[in-house]
Amino acid sequence: MTFETFITSLAANQVPEELNVLQKALWYAKKGDWDQAHELAQSLHTSEAAWVHAYLHRAEGDLWNADYWYRQAQKSRPAYSLKEEWEQISKALLG
């Protein structure tokens, strides 16, 4: 799925089945369902999952927890907007 198709899919009520777990987490995050996004992100133990997990805690405002997950992802908390970070993560995970 391209980034543009991913963005278009946000108009739907159902998450696209072809997305992987982390892509689904980002989809739910963008739709405003933090709990579902968090549940999916914490189900995996990879650096990519830690990055999504960090983003979610940053969006929540829990910066201490976010910073922990950024370290797990071998990244640092970005200085740019949450919107920009969501786009960066989405593009990276969509390939």
The first five atom37 places (N, CA, C, CB, O) and aatype in JSON, in Angstrom:
{
  "aatype": [12, 16, 13, 6, 16, 13, 9, 16, 15, 10, 0, 0, 2, 5, 19, 14, 6, 6, 10, 2, 19, 10, 5, 11, 0, 10, 17, 18, 0, 11, 11, 7, 3, 17, 3, 5, 0, 8, 6, 10, 0, 5, 15, 10, 8, 16, 15, 6, 0, 0, 17, 19, 8, 0, 18, 10, 8, 1, 0, 6, 7, 3, 10, 17, 2, 0, 3, 18, 17, 18, 1, 5, 0, 5, 11, 15, 1, 14, 0, 18, 15, 10, 11, 6, 6, 17, 6, 5, 9, 15, 11, 0, 10, 10, 7],
  "atom_mask": [
    [1, 1, 1, 1, 1],
    [1, 1, 1, 1, 1],
    [1, 1, 1, 1, 1],
    [1, 1, 1, 1, 1],
    [1, 1, 1, 1, 1],
    [1, 1, 1, 1, 1],
    [1, 1, 1, 1, 1],
    [1, 1, 1, 1, 1],
    [1, 1, 1, 1, 1],
    [1, 1, 1, 1, 1],
    [1, 1, 1, 1, 1],
    [1, 1, 1, 1, 1],
    [1, 1, 1, 1, 1],
    [1, 1, 1, 1, 1],
    [1, 1, 1, 1, 1],
    [1, 1, 1, 1, 1],
    [1, 1, 1, 1, 1],
    [1, 1, 1, 1, 1],
    [1, 1, 1, 1, 1],
    [1, 1, 1, 1, 1],
    [1, 1, 1, 1, 1],
    [1, 1, 1, 1, 1],
    [1, 1, 1, 1, 1],
    [1, 1, 1, 1, 1],
    [1, 1, 1, 1, 1],
    [1, 1, 1, 1, 1],
    [1, 1, 1, 1, 1],
    [1, 1, 1, 1, 1],
    [1, 1, 1, 1, 1],
    [1, 1, 1, 1, 1],
    [1, 1, 1, 1, 1],
    [1, 1, 1, 0, 1],
    [1, 1, 1, 1, 1],
    [1, 1, 1, 1, 1],
    [1, 1, 1, 1, 1],
    [1, 1, 1, 1, 1],
    [1, 1, 1, 1, 1],
    [1, 1, 1, 1, 1],
    [1, 1, 1, 1, 1],
    [1, 1, 1, 1, 1],
    [1, 1, 1, 1, 1],
    [1, 1, 1, 1, 1],
    [1, 1, 1, 1, 1],
    [1, 1, 1, 1, 1],
    [1, 1, 1, 1, 1],
    [1, 1, 1, 1, 1],
    [1, 1, 1, 1, 1],
    [1, 1, 1, 1, 1],
    [1, 1, 1, 1, 1],
    [1, 1, 1, 1, 1],
    [1, 1, 1, 1, 1],
    [1, 1, 1, 1, 1],
    [1, 1, 1, 1, 1],
    [1, 1, 1, 1, 1],
    [1, 1, 1, 1, 1],
    [1, 1, 1, 1, 1],
    [1, 1, 1, 1, 1],
    [1, 1, 1, 1, 1],
    [1, 1, 1, 1, 1],
    [1, 1, 1, 1, 1],
    [1, 1, 1, 0, 1],
    [1, 1, 1, 1, 1],
    [1, 1, 1, 1, 1],
    [1, 1, 1, 1, 1],
    [1, 1, 1, 1, 1],
    [1, 1, 1, 1, 1],
    [1, 1, 1, 1, 1],
    [1, 1, 1, 1, 1],
    [1, 1, 1, 1, 1],
    [1, 1, 1, 1, 1],
    [1, 1, 1, 1, 1],
    [1, 1, 1, 1, 1],
    [1, 1, 1, 1, 1],
    [1, 1, 1, 1, 1],
    [1, 1, 1, 1, 1],
    [1, 1, 1, 1, 1],
    [1, 1, 1, 1, 1],
    [1, 1, 1, 1, 1],
    [1, 1, 1, 1, 1],
    [1, 1, 1, 1, 1],
    [1, 1, 1, 1, 1],
    [1, 1, 1, 1, 1],
    [1, 1, 1, 1, 1],
    [1, 1, 1, 1, 1],
    [1, 1, 1, 1, 1],
    [1, 1, 1, 1, 1],
    [1, 1, 1, 1, 1],
    [1, 1, 1, 1, 1],
    [1, 1, 1, 1, 1],
    [1, 1, 1, 1, 1],
    [1, 1, 1, 1, 1],
    [1, 1, 1, 1, 1],
    [1, 1, 1, 1, 1],
    [1, 1, 1, 1, 1],
    [1, 1, 1, 0, 1]
  ],
  "atom_positions": [
    [[0.85, -1.17, 0.0], [0.0, 0.0, 0.0], [0.9, 1.24, 0.0], [-0.97, -0.01, 1.22], [1.88, 1.3, 0.73]],
    [[0.55, 2.2, -0.81], [1.3, 3.44, -0.85], [0.84, 4.35, 0.3], [1.13, 4.16, -2.22], [-0.2, 4.12, 0.9]],
    [[1.63, 5.36, 0.58], [1.26, 6.32, 1.61], [-0.05, 7.01, 1.23], [2.39, 7.36, 1.83], [-0.91, 7.23, 2.09]],
    [[-0.2, 7.37, -0.03], [-1.41, 8.04, -0.49], [-2.64, 7.15, -0.3], [-1.28, 8.44, -1.96], [-3.69, 7.63, 0.12]],
    [[-2.52, 5.87, -0.6], [-3.62, 4.93, -0.41], [-3.92, 4.77, 1.08], [-3.29, 3.57, -1.04], [-5.07, 4.66, 1.48]],
    [[-2.87, 4.75, 1.88], [-3.03, 4.66, 3.33], [-3.83, 5.85, 3.85], [-1.64, 4.59, 4.03], [-4.74, 5.68, 4.65]],
    [[-3.49, 7.04, 3.39], [-4.21, 8.25, 3.79], [-5.68, 8.15, 3.37], [-3.55, 9.52, 3.17], [-6.58, 8.46, 4.15]],
    [[-5.92, 7.71, 2.14], [-7.29, 7.57, 1.64], [-8.08, 6.57, 2.47], [-7.27, 7.14, 0.17], [-9.28, 6.74, 2.68]],
    [[-7.42, 5.53, 2.95], [-8.1, 4.48, 3.73], [-8.65, 5.01, 5.05], [-7.14, 3.33, 4.0], [-9.52, 4.39, 5.65]],
    [[-8.15, 6.16, 5.5], [-8.61, 6.72, 6.76], [-10.05, 7.21, 6.7], [-7.71, 7.87, 7.16], [-10.67, 7.44, 7.74]],
    [[-10.59, 7.36, 5.49], [-11.99, 7.76, 5.34], [-12.94, 6.61, 5.63], [-12.23, 8.3, 3.92], [-14.14, 6.82, 5.85]],
    [[-12.42, 5.39, 5.62], [-13.25, 4.2, 5.86], [-13.48, 4.0, 7.36], [-12.58, 2.94, 5.25], [-12.77, 4.55, 8.2]],
    [[-14.49, 3.2, 7.66], [-14.79, 2.88, 9.06], [-14.03, 1.64, 9.54], [-16.28, 2.66, 9.23], [-13.92, 1.42, 10.75]],
    [[-13.52, 0.85, 8.62], [-12.81, -0.38, 8.97], [-11.36, -0.27, 8.55], [-13.47, -1.61, 8.32], [-11.04, 0.25, 7.48]],
    [[-10.48, -0.78, 9.39], [-9.05, -0.8, 9.07], [-8.83, -1.78, 7.9], [-8.19, -1.21, 10.32], [-9.4, -2.87, 7.91]],
    [[-8.04, -1.41, 6.92], [-7.75, -2.32, 5.81], [-7.05, -3.6, 6.32], [-6.88, -1.62, 4.75], [-6.08, -3.53, 7.08]],
    [[-7.54, -4.72, 5.9], [-7.01, -6.0, 6.36], [-5.57, -6.24, 5.91], [-7.88, -7.13, 5.87], [-4.83, -6.96, 6.57]],
    [[-5.18, -5.64, 4.78], [-3.83, -5.91, 4.27], [-2.72, -5.22, 5.06], [-3.75, -5.48, 2.83], [-1.54, -5.48, 4.82]],
    [[-3.09, -4.35, 5.99], [-2.08, -3.68, 6.81], [-1.5, -4.64, 7.85], [-2.67, -2.44, 7.49], [-2.2, -5.51, 8.36]],
    [[-0.22, -4.46, 8.15], [0.36, -5.25, 9.23], [0.0, -4.61, 10.58], [1.92, -5.36, 9.06], [-0.65, -3.56, 10.62]],
    [[0.42, -5.22, 11.65], [0.03, -4.78, 12.99], [0.42, -3.32, 13.25], [0.66, -5.68, 14.04], [-0.4, -2.55, 13.75]],
    [[1.64, -2.94, 12.92], [2.08, -1.57, 13.21], [1.41, -0.55, 12.3], [3.58, -1.46, 13.07], [1.12, 0.56, 12.73]],
    [[1.18, -0.92, 11.06], [0.44, -0.04, 10.17], [-0.99, 0.17, 10.69], [0.42, -0.61, 8.73], [-1.53, 1.27, 10.63]],
    [[-1.58, -0.9, 11.19], [-2.91, -0.79, 11.79], [-2.87, 0.12, 13.02], [-3.46, -2.18, 12.18], [-3.79, 0.91, 13.24]],
    [[-1.83, 0.01, 13.81], [-1.7, 0.87, 14.99], [-1.67, 2.34, 14.58], [-0.42, 0.51, 15.8], [-2.32, 3.18, 15.2]],
    [[-0.92, 2.65, 13.54], [-0.87, 4.03, 13.05], [-2.2, 4.48, 12.47], [0.23, 4.18, 12.01], [-2.59, 5.63, 12.63]],
    [[-2.9, 3.57, 11.8], [-4.21, 3.87, 11.26], [-5.17, 4.23, 12.4], [-4.76, 2.66, 10.45], [-5.87, 5.24, 12.33]],
    [[-5.19, 3.4, 13.44], [-6.06, 3.68, 14.59], [-5.65, 4.97, 15.29], [-6.03, 2.51, 15.59], [-6.5, 5.74, 15.74]],
    [[-4.37, 5.21, 15.39], [-3.91, 6.45, 16.04], [-4.43, 7.67, 15.28], [-2.36, 6.49, 16.1], [-4.91, 8.62, 15.89]],
    [[-4.33, 7.63, 13.97], [-4.79, 8.76, 13.16], [-6.31, 8.92, 13.26], [-4.37, 8.58, 11.7], [-6.83, 10.03, 13.16]],
    [[-7.01, 7.82, 13.46], [-8.47, 7.86, 13.6], [-8.9, 8.28, 15.0], [-9.07, 6.5, 13.27], [-10.09, 8.45, 15.26]],
    [[-7.93, 8.45, 15.91], [-8.25, 8.9, 17.26], [-8.51, 7.8, 18.26], [0.0, 0.0, 0.0], [-8.98, 8.06, 19.37]],
    [[-8.23, 6.57, 17.89], [-8.43, 5.43, 18.81], [-7.08, 5.05, 19.43], [-9.07, 4.2, 18.06], [-6.46, 4.07, 19.04]],
    [[-6.65, 5.86, 20.41], [-5.35, 5.66, 21.04], [-5.26, 4.3, 21.7], [-5.1, 6.76, 22.07], [-4.23, 3.63, 21.59]],
    [[-6.31, 3.87, 22.38], [-6.26, 2.59, 23.1], [-6.0, 1.42, 22.16], [-7.56, 2.36, 23.86], [-5.17, 0.56, 22.45]],
    [[-6.71, 1.37, 21.04], [-6.5, 0.28, 20.07], [-5.1, 0.37, 19.47], [-7.57, 0.34, 18.95], [-4.43, -0.65, 19.31]],
    [[-4.67, 1.58, 19.14], [-3.33, 1.76, 18.59], [-2.27, 1.28, 19.57], [-3.09, 3.24, 18.23], [-1.32, 0.59, 19.19]],
    [[-2.43, 1.64, 20.83], [-1.47, 1.26, 21.86], [-1.45, -0.25, 22.08], [-1.8, 1.97, 23.17], [-0.39, -0.85, 22.22]],
    [[-2.62, -0.85, 22.09], [-2.7, -2.31, 22.27], [-1.94, -3.03, 21.17], [-4.17, -2.78, 22.29], [-1.22, -3.99, 21.43]],
    [[-2.09, -2.57, 19.95], [-1.38, -3.19, 18.83], [0.12, -2.94, 18.91], [-1.92, -2.66, 17.5], [0.92, -3.86, 18.72]],
    [[0.51, -1.72, 19.19], [1.94, -1.37, 19.23], [2.68, -2.14, 20.31], [2.11, 0.12, 19.45], [3.81, -2.58, 20.1]],
    [[2.05, -2.31, 21.46], [2.75, -2.99, 22.55], [2.73, -4.51, 22.41], [2.13, -2.6, 23.87], [3.34, -5.21, 23.21]],
    [[2.04, -5.02, 21.38], [2.0, -6.47, 21.19], [3.26, -7.01, 20.52], [0.78, -6.84, 20.35], [3.49, -8.22, 20.52]],
    [[4.07, -6.12, 19.95], [5.3, -6.54, 19.27], [6.52, -6.0, 20.01], [5.3, -6.06, 17.8], [6.43, -5.0, 20.73]],
    [[7.64, -6.65, 19.82], [8.87, -6.26, 20.51], [10.0, -6.07, 19.51], [9.26, -7.32, 21.57], [11.01, -6.79, 19.52]],
    [[9.81, -5.09, 18.64], [10.82, -4.74, 17.63], [11.14, -3.26, 17.77], [10.32, -5.08, 16.18], [10.43, -2.53, 18.47]],
    [[12.2, -2.82, 17.12], [12.53, -1.4, 17.18], [11.45, -0.56, 16.51], [13.89, -1.13, 16.52], [11.17, 0.56, 16.94]],
    [[10.83, -1.09, 15.45], [9.74, -0.37, 14.79], [8.54, -0.23, 15.72], [9.34, -1.09, 13.49], [7.91, 0.83, 15.77]],
    [[8.23, -1.29, 16.45], [7.11, -1.23, 17.41], [7.42, -0.24, 18.52], [6.84, -2.63, 18.0], [6.54, 0.49, 18.97]],
    [[8.66, -0.2, 18.96], [9.05, 0.75, 20.0], [8.9, 2.18, 19.48], [10.5, 0.49, 20.45], [8.52, 3.07, 20.24]],
    [[9.19, 2.41, 18.22], [9.05, 3.74, 17.62], [7.58, 4.17, 17.61], [9.62, 3.76, 16.19], [7.25, 5.29, 17.99]],
    [[6.7, 3.26, 17.18], [5.26, 3.56, 17.19], [4.8, 3.79, 18.62], [4.45, 2.42, 16.53], [4.04, 4.72, 18.89]],
    [[5.25, 2.94, 19.53], [4.89, 3.05, 20.94], [5.33, 4.4, 21.5], [5.52, 1.89, 21.76], [4.58, 5.06, 22.22]],
    [[6.54, 4.82, 21.16], [7.05, 6.13, 21.59], [6.17, 7.26, 21.07], [8.5, 6.32, 21.13], [5.8, 8.17, 21.81]],
    [[5.85, 7.19, 19.79], [4.99, 8.21, 19.18], [3.66, 8.3, 19.93], [4.74, 7.88, 17.68], [3.18, 9.39, 20.22]],
    [[3.07, 7.15, 20.23], [1.78, 7.15, 20.91], [1.86, 7.81, 22.29], [1.26, 5.73, 21.05], [0.97, 8.57, 22.67]],
    [[2.91, 7.51, 23.03], [3.05, 8.14, 24.35], [3.37, 9.63, 24.23], [4.14, 7.44, 25.17], [2.96, 10.42, 25.08]],
    [[4.09, 10.0, 23.2], [4.33, 11.44, 22.95], [3.0, 12.13, 22.65], [5.33, 11.64, 21.77], [2.73, 13.21, 23.16]],
    [[2.17, 11.5, 21.82], [0.86, 12.07, 21.48], [-0.03, 12.17, 22.71], [0.16, 11.22, 20.4], [-0.82, 13.1, 22.84]],
    [[0.12, 11.23, 23.62], [-0.65, 11.21, 24.86], [-0.18, 12.31, 25.82], [-0.54, 9.83, 25.53], [-0.92, 12.73, 26.7]],
    [[1.06, 12.75, 25.64], [1.63, 13.75, 26.53], [2.48, 13.17, 27.63], [0.0, 0.0, 0.0], [2.95, 13.89, 28.51]],
    [[2.69, 11.85, 27.6], [3.51, 11.16, 28.6], [4.95, 11.09, 28.08], [2.94, 9.71, 28.89], [5.4, 10.06, 27.59]],
    [[5.66, 12.2, 28.2], [6.98, 12.31, 27.59], [8.02, 11.42, 28.25], [7.45, 13.74, 27.65], [8.92, 10.93, 27.58]],
    [[7.92, 11.19, 29.55], [8.85, 10.3, 30.22], [8.76, 8.91, 29.61], [8.58, 10.25, 31.74], [9.78, 8.29, 29.29]],
    [[7.54, 8.41, 29.47], [7.32, 7.08, 28.89], [7.72, 7.08, 27.41], [5.84, 6.66, 29.05], [8.32, 6.12, 26.93]],
    [[7.39, 8.14, 26.7], [7.77, 8.24, 25.29], [9.28, 8.15, 25.14], [7.24, 9.57, 24.68], [9.79, 7.43, 24.27]],
    [[10.0, 8.87, 25.98], [11.47, 8.86, 25.88], [12.04, 7.48, 26.12], [12.07, 9.84, 26.87], [13.03, 7.1, 25.49]],
    [[11.44, 6.72, 27.02], [11.87, 5.33, 27.24], [11.74, 4.54, 25.92], [11.01, 4.65, 28.36], [12.67, 3.84, 25.52]],
    [[10.6, 4.67, 25.27], [10.35, 3.92, 24.03], [11.2, 4.43, 22.88], [8.88, 3.99, 23.66], [11.61, 3.64, 22.02]],
    [[11.47, 5.72, 22.84], [12.41, 6.22, 21.82], [13.78, 5.57, 22.0], [12.53, 7.77, 21.88], [14.42, 5.19, 21.03]],
    [[14.22, 5.45, 23.25], [15.52, 4.79, 23.5], [15.48, 3.34, 23.03], [15.9, 4.86, 25.01], [16.45, 2.85, 22.45]],
    [[14.36, 2.65, 23.27], [14.23, 1.26, 22.83], [14.29, 1.16, 21.3], [12.92, 0.65, 23.35], [14.76, 0.17, 20.75]],
    [[13.79, 2.21, 20.64], [13.8, 2.25, 19.17], [15.11, 2.8, 18.62], [12.65, 3.1, 18.67], [15.3, 2.87, 17.41]],
    [[16.03, 3.18, 19.52], [17.3, 3.79, 19.15], [17.08, 5.09, 18.38], [18.15, 2.81, 18.32], [17.73, 5.36, 17.36]],
    [[16.15, 5.88, 18.89], [15.83, 7.18, 18.32], [15.72, 8.18, 19.46], [14.5, 7.12, 17.49], [15.72, 7.8, 20.63]],
    [[15.63, 9.44, 19.11], [15.38, 10.45, 20.13], [14.07, 11.15, 19.78], [16.57, 11.48, 20.22], [13.63, 11.16, 18.63]],
    [[13.47, 11.73, 20.79], [12.2, 12.42, 20.58], [12.42, 13.56, 19.6], [11.61, 12.95, 21.93], [13.3, 14.39, 19.81]],
    [[11.63, 13.62, 18.53], [11.83, 14.67, 17.54], [11.32, 16.02, 18.02], [11.14, 14.3, 16.25], [10.47, 16.11, 18.91]],
    [[11.85, 17.06, 17.42], [11.45, 18.43, 17.75], [10.31, 18.9, 16.85], [12.65, 19.39, 17.64], [9.74, 19.97, 17.08]],
    [[9.98, 18.13, 15.85], [8.91, 18.53, 14.93], [7.55, 18.0, 15.41], [9.2, 18.02, 13.51], [7.47, 17.29, 16.42]],
    [[6.5, 18.36, 14.68], [5.13, 18.08, 15.11], [4.79, 16.59, 15.12], [4.17, 18.82, 14.22], [5.44, 15.78, 14.46]],
    [[3.75, 16.28, 15.87], [3.23, 14.91, 15.89], [2.76, 14.49, 14.5], [2.08, 14.77, 16.91], [2.95, 13.35, 14.09]],
    [[2.15, 15.42, 13.79], [1.68, 15.13, 12.42], [2.85, 14.71, 11.54], [0.96, 16.37, 11.82], [2.76, 13.73, 10.8]],
    [[3.93, 15.46, 11.62], [5.12, 15.13, 10.82], [5.7, 13.78, 11.23], [6.18, 16.23, 10.96], [6.13, 13.0, 10.38]],
    [[5.71, 13.52, 12.53], [6.26, 12.24, 12.98], [5.38, 11.09, 12.51], [6.4, 12.21, 14.5], [5.88, 10.06, 12.05]],
    [[4.06, 11.25, 12.63], [3.14, 10.2, 12.16], [3.4, 9.89, 10.68], [1.66, 10.63, 12.37], [3.45, 8.73, 10.28]],
    [[3.56, 10.95, 9.89], [3.82, 10.76, 8.46], [5.15, 10.06, 8.23], [3.81, 12.12, 7.73], [5.25, 9.16, 7.39]],
    [[6.18, 10.45, 8.97], [7.5, 9.83, 8.82], [7.45, 8.34, 9.16], [8.53, 10.55, 9.69], [7.98, 7.51, 8.42]],
    [[6.82, 8.01, 10.28], [6.72, 6.6, 10.68], [5.9, 5.83, 9.66], [6.09, 6.48, 12.1], [6.29, 4.73, 9.25]],
    [[4.77, 6.39, 9.25], [3.91, 5.71, 8.29], [4.66, 5.42, 6.99], [2.66, 6.56, 8.0], [4.61, 4.3, 6.47]],
    [[5.35, 6.41, 6.48], [6.1, 6.21, 5.23], [7.19, 5.15, 5.4], [6.73, 7.54, 4.76], [7.41, 4.33, 4.51]],
    [[7.86, 5.17, 6.55], [8.9, 4.17, 6.79], [8.32, 2.77, 6.87], [9.66, 4.5, 8.08], [8.9, 1.82, 6.34]],
    [[7.18, 2.62, 7.52], [6.6, 1.29, 7.69], [5.87, 0.8, 6.45], [5.64, 1.3, 8.85], [5.69, -0.41, 6.27]],
    [[5.46, 1.71, 5.6], [4.8, 1.31, 4.35], [5.83, 0.97, 3.27], [3.87, 2.43, 3.86], [5.51, 0.35, 2.26]],
    [[7.07, 1.4, 3.5], [8.15, 1.1, 2.56], [8.11, 2.05, 1.42], [0.0, 0.0, 0.0], [8.94, 1.96, 0.51]]
  ]
}
